[in-house]
PDB file of C-alpha atoms in Angstrom:
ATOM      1  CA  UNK A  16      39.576  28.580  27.202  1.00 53.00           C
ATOM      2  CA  UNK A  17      39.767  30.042  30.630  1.00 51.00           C
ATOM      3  CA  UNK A  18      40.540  33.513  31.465  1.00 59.00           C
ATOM      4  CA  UNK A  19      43.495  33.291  32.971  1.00 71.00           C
ATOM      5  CA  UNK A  20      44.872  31.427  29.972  1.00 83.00           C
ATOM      6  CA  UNK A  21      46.157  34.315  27.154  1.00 90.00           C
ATOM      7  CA  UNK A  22      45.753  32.747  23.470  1.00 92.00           C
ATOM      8  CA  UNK A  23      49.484  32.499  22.940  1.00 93.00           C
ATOM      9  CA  UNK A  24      49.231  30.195  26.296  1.00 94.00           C
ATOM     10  CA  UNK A  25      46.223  28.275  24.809  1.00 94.00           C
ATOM     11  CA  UNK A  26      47.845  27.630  21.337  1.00 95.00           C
ATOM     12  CA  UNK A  27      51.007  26.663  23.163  1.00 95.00           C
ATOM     13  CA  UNK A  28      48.990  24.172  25.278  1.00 94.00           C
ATOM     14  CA  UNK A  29      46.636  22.776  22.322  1.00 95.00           C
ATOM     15  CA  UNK A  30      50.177  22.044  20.724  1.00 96.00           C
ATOM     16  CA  UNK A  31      52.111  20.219  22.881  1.00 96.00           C
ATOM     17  CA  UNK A  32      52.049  16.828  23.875  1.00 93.00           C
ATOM     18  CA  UNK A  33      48.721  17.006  26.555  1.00 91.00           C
ATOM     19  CA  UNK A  34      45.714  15.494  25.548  1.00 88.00           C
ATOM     20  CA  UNK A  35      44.001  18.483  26.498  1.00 91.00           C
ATOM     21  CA  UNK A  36      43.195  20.905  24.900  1.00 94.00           C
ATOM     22  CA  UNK A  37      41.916  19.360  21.948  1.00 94.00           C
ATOM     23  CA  UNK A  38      39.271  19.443  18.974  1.00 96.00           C
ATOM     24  CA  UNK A  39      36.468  19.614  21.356  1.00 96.00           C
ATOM     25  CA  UNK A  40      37.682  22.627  23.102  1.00 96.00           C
ATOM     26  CA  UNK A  41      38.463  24.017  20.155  1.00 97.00           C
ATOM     27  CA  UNK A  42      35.266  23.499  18.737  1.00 98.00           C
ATOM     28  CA  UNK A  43      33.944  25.581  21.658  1.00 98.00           C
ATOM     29  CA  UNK A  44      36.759  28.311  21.210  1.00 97.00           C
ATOM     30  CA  UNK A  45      35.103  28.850  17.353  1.00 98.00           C
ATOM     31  CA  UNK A  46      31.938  28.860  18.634  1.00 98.00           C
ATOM     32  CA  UNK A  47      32.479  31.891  21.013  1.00 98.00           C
ATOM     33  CA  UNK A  48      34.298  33.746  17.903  1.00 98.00           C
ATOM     34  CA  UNK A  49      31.338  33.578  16.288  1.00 98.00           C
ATOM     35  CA  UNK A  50      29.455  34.863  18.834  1.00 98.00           C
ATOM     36  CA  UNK A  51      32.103  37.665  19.441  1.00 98.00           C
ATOM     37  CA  UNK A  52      32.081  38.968  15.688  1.00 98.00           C
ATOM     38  CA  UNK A  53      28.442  38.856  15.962  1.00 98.00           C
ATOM     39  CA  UNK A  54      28.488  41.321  18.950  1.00 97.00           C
ATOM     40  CA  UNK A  55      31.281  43.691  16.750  1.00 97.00           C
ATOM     41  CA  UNK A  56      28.862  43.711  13.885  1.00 97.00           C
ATOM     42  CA  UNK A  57      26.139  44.678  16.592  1.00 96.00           C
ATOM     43  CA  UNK A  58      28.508  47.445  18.138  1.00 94.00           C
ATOM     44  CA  UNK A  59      28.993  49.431  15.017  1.00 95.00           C
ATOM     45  CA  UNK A  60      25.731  49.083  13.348  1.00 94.00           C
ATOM     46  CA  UNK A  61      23.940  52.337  13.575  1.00 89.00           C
ATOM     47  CA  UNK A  62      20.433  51.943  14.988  1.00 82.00           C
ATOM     48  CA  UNK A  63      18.199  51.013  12.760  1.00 77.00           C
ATOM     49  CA  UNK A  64      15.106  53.575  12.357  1.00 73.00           C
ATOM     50  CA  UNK A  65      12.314  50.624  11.864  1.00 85.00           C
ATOM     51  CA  UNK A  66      11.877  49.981  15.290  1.00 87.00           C
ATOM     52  CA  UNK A  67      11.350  45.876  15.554  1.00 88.00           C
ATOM     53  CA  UNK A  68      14.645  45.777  13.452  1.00 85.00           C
ATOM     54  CA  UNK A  69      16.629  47.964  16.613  1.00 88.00           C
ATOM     55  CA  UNK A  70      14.966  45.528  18.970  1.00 93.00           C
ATOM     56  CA  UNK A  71      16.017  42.570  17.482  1.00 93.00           C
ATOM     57  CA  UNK A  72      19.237  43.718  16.843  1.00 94.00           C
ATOM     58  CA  UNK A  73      19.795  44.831  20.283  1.00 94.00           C
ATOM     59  CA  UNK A  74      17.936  41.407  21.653  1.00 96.00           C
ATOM     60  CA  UNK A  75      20.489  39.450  18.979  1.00 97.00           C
ATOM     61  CA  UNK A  76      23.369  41.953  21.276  1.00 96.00           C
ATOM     62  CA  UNK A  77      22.553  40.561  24.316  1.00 97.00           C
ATOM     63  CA  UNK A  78      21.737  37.097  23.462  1.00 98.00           C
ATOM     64  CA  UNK A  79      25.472  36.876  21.637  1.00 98.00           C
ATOM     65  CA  UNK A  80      27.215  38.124  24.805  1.00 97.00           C
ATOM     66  CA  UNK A  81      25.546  35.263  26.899  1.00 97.00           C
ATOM     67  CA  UNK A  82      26.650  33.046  23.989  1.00 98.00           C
ATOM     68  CA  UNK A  83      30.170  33.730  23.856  1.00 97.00           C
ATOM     69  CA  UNK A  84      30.673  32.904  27.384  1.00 97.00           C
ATOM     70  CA  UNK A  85      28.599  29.266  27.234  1.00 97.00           C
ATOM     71  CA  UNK A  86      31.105  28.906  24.274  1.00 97.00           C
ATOM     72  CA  UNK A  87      34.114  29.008  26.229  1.00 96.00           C
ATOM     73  CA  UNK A  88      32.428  27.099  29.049  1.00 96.00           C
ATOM     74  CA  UNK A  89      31.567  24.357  26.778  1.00 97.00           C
ATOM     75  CA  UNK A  90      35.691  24.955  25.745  1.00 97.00           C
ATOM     76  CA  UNK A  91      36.719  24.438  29.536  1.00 96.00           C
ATOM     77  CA  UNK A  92      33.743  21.361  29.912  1.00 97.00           C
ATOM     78  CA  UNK A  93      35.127  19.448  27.400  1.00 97.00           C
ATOM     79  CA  UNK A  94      38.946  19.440  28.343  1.00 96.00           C
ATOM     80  CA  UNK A  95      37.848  18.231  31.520  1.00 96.00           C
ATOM     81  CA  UNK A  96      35.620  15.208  29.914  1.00 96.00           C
ATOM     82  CA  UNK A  97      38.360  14.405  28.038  1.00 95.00           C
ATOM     83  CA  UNK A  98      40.626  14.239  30.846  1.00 95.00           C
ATOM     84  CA  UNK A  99      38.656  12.477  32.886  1.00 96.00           C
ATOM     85  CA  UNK A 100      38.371   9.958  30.611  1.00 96.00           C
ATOM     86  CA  UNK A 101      41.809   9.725  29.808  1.00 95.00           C
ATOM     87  CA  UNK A 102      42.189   9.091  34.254  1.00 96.00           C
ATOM     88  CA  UNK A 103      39.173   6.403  33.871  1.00 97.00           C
ATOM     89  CA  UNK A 104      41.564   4.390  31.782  1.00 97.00           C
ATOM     90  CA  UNK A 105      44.023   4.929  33.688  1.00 96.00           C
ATOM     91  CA  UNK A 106      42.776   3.281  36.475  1.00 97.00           C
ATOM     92  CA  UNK A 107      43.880  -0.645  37.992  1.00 97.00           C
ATOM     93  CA  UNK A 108      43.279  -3.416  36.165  1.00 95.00           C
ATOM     94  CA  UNK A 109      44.532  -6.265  38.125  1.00 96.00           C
ATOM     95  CA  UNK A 110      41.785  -8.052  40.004  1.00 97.00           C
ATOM     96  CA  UNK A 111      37.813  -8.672  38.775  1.00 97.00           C
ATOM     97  CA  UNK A 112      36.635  -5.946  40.895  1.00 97.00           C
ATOM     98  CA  UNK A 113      39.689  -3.374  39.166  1.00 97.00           C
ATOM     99  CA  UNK A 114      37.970  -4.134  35.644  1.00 97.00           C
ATOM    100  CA  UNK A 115      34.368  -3.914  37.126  1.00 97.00           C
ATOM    101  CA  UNK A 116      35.336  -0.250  38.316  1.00 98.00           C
ATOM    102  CA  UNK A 117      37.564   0.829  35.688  1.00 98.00           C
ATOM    103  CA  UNK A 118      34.982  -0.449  33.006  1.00 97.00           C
ATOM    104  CA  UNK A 119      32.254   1.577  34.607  1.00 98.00           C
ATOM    105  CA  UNK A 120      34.434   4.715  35.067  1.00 98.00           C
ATOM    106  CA  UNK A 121      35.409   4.851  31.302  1.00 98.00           C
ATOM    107  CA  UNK A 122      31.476   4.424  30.413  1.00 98.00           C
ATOM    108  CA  UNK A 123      30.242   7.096  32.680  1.00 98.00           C
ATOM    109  CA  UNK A 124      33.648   9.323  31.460  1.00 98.00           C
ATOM    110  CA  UNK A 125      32.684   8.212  27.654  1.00 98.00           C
ATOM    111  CA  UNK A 126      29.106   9.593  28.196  1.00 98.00           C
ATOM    112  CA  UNK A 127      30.046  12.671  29.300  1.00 98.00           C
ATOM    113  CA  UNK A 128      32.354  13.270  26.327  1.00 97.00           C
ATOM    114  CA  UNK A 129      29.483  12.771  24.318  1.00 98.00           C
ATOM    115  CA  UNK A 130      26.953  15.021  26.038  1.00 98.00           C
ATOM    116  CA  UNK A 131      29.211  18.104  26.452  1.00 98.00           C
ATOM    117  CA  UNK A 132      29.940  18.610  22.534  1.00 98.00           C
ATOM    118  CA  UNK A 133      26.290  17.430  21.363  1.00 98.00           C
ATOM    119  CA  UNK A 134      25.229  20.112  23.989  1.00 98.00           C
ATOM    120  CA  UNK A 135      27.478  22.594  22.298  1.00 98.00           C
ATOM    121  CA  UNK A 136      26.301  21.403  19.062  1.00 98.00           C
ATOM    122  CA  UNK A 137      22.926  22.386  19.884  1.00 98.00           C
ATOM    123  CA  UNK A 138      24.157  25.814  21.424  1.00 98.00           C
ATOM    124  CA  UNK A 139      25.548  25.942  18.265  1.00 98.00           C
ATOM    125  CA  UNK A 140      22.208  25.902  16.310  1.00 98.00           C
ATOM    126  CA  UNK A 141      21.058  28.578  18.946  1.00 98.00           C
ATOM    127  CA  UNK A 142      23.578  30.382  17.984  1.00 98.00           C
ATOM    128  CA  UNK A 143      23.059  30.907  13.962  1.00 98.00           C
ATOM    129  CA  UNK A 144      19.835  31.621  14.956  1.00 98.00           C
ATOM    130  CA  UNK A 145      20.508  34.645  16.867  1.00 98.00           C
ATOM    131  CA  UNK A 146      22.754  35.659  14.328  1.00 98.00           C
ATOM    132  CA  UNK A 147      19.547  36.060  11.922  1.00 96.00           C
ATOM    133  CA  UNK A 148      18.973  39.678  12.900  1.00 96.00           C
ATOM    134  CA  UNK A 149      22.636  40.798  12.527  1.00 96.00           C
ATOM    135  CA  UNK A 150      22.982  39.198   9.055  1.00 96.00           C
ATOM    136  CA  UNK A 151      19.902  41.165   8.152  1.00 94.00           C
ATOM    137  CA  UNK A 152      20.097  44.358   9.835  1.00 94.00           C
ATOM    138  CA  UNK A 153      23.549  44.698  10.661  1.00 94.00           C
ATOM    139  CA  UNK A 154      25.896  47.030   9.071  1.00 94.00           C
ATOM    140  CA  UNK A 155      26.184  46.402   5.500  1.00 92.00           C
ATOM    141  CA  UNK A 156      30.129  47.279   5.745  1.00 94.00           C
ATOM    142  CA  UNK A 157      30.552  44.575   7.946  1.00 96.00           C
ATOM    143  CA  UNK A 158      28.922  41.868   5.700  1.00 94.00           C
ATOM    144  CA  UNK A 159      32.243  39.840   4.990  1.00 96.00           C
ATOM    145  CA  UNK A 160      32.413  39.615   9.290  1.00 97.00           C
ATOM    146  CA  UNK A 161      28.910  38.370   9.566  1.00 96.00           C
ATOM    147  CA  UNK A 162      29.407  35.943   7.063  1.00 97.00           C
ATOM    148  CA  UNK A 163      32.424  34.726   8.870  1.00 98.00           C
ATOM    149  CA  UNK A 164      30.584  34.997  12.177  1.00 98.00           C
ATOM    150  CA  UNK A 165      27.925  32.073  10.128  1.00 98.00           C
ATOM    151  CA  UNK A 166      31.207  29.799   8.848  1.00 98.00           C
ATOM    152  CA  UNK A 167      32.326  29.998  12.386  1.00 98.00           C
ATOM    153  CA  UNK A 168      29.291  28.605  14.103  1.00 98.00           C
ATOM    154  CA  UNK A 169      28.763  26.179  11.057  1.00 98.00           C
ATOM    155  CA  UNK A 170      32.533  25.463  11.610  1.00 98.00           C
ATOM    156  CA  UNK A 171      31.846  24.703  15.452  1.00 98.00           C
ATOM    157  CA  UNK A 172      28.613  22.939  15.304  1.00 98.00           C
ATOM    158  CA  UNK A 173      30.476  20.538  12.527  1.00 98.00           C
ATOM    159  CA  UNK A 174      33.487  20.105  15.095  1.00 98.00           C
ATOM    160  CA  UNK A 175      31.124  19.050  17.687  1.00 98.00           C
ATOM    161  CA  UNK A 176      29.673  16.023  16.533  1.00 98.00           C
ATOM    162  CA  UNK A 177      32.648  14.772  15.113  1.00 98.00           C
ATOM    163  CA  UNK A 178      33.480  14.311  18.943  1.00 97.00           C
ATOM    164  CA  UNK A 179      29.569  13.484  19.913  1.00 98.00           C
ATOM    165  CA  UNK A 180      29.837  10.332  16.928  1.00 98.00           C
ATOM    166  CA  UNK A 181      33.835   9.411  18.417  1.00 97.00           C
ATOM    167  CA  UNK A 182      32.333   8.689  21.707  1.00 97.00           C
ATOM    168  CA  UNK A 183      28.979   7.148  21.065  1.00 98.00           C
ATOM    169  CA  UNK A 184      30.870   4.417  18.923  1.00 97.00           C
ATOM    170  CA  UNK A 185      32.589   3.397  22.427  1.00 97.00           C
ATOM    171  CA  UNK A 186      29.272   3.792  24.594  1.00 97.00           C
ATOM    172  CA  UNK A 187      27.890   0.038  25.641  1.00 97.00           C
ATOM    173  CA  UNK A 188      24.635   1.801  26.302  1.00 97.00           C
ATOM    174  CA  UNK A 189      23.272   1.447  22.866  1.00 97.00           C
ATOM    175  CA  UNK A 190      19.975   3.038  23.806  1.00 98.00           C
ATOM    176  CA  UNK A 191      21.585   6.253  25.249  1.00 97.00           C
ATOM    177  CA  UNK A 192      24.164   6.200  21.938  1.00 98.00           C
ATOM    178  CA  UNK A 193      20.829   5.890  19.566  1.00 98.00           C
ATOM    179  CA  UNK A 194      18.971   8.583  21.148  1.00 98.00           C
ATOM    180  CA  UNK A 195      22.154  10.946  21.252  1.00 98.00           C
ATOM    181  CA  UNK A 196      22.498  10.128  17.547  1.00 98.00           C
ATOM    182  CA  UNK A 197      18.980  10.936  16.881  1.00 98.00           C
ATOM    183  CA  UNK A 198      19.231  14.546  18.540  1.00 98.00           C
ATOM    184  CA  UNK A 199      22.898  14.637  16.218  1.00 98.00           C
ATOM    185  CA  UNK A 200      20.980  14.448  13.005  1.00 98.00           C
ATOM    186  CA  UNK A 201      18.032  16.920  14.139  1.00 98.00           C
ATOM    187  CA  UNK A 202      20.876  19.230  14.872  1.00 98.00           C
ATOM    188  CA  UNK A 203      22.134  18.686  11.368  1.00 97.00           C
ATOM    189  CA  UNK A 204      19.172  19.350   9.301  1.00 97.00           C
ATOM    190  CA  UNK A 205      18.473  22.639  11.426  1.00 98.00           C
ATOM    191  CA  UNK A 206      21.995  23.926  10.777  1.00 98.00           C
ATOM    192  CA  UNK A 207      21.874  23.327   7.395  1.00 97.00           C
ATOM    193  CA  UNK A 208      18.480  24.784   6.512  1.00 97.00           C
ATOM    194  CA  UNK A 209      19.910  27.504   9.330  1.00 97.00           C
ATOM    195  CA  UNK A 210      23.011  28.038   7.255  1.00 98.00           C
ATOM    196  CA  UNK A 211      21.368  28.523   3.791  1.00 97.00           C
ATOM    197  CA  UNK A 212      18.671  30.884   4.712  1.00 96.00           C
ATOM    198  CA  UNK A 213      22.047  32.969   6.458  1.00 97.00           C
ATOM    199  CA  UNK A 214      23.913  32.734   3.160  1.00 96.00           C
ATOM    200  CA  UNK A 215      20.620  33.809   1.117  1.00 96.00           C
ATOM    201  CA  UNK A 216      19.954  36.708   3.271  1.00 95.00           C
ATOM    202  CA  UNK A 217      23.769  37.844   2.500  1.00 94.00           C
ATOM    203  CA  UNK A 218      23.541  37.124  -1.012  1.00 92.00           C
ATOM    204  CA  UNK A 219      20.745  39.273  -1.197  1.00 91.00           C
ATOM    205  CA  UNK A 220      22.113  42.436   0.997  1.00 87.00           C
ATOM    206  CA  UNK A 221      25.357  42.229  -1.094  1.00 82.00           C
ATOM    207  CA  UNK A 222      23.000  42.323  -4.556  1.00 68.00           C
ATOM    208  CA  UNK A 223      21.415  45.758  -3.226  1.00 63.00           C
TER     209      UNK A 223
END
């Protein structure tokens, strides 16, 4: 979402008739709300006195800050895939050379579509990651906001490939469209054994 855009403006624009914005940019919205309750948790957790834990919680601090603005990049990145696809087939189809171009165009547009949310899929997994030291150090009042901070990025990372797997279904390139799909499913299995090692940690703060 860009800055100059208020949320009221966003929502207004996400429901109107333009294709853009859509799930992808939405799925990169999420993603930064993760990263922004993250940062709150961060902000009023006392520090802690075991030194490594203040590091990593201050590391986790910065790291969440950098990751809530490639969020909303990745937001703004993939309205303007999308609607560059949506010119490529908009383009003349009348004589040989029309299709050649047009045919091309929608490829290289199609690609893109599928690079920006697996990118932001992986960002994602980044993401949960840093959030390791603020599910397990973080203020213990604030465990219901980390834990949403976790569905969030799961939420987002989910979103994602749902767009990657739309797009790599159209790609001719099947060699491009199998090795996106194999990064897809790596992403998968580290944001689920990411996830459940998040949910453990809370389960096992909230049992204290």
């Amino acid at each position: 979402m860009s800055d100059s855009r208020s949320i009221d403006q966003y929502l207004v624009e996400l429901a109107s008739a333009s294709p853009t914005p859509g799930g992808g940019s939405v799925a990169g919205i999420i993603a930064a709300l993760a990263a922004g309750l993250g940062s709150m948790v961060c902000s009023l957790t006392r520090e802690p006195a075991n030194i490594e834990d203040r590091e990593a919680l201050t590391t986790a601090a910065t790291h969440l800050r950098a990751a809530r603005a490639s969020a909303l990049a990745f937001s703004e990145r993939d309205e303007a895939a999308y609607a560059a696809y949506i010119t490529a087939t908009r383009l003349p189809k009348v004589t040989s050379e029309d299709k050649t171009v047009r045919r091309d165009a929608i490829q290289a547009a199609l690609r893109t579509a599928a690079e920006v949310p697996l990118a932001l899929a992986e960002h994602c997994i980044d993401l949960l990651q840093t959030l390791r030291p603020v599910i397990s150090y973080g203020n213990p009042h604030l465990q219901s906001d980390a834990r949403i901070a976790v569905m969030l990025a799961d939420t987002a990372h989910r979103a994602a490939l749902v767009n990657v797997r739309v797009n790599l279904a159209l790609l001719k390139d099947r060699d491009l469209a199998d090795h996106m799909e194999v990064r897809a499913q790596a992403s998968e299995q580290l944001r689920g054994s990411a996830v459940l090692e998040l949910e453990r940690t809370l389960e096992s703060r909230a049992g204290r």
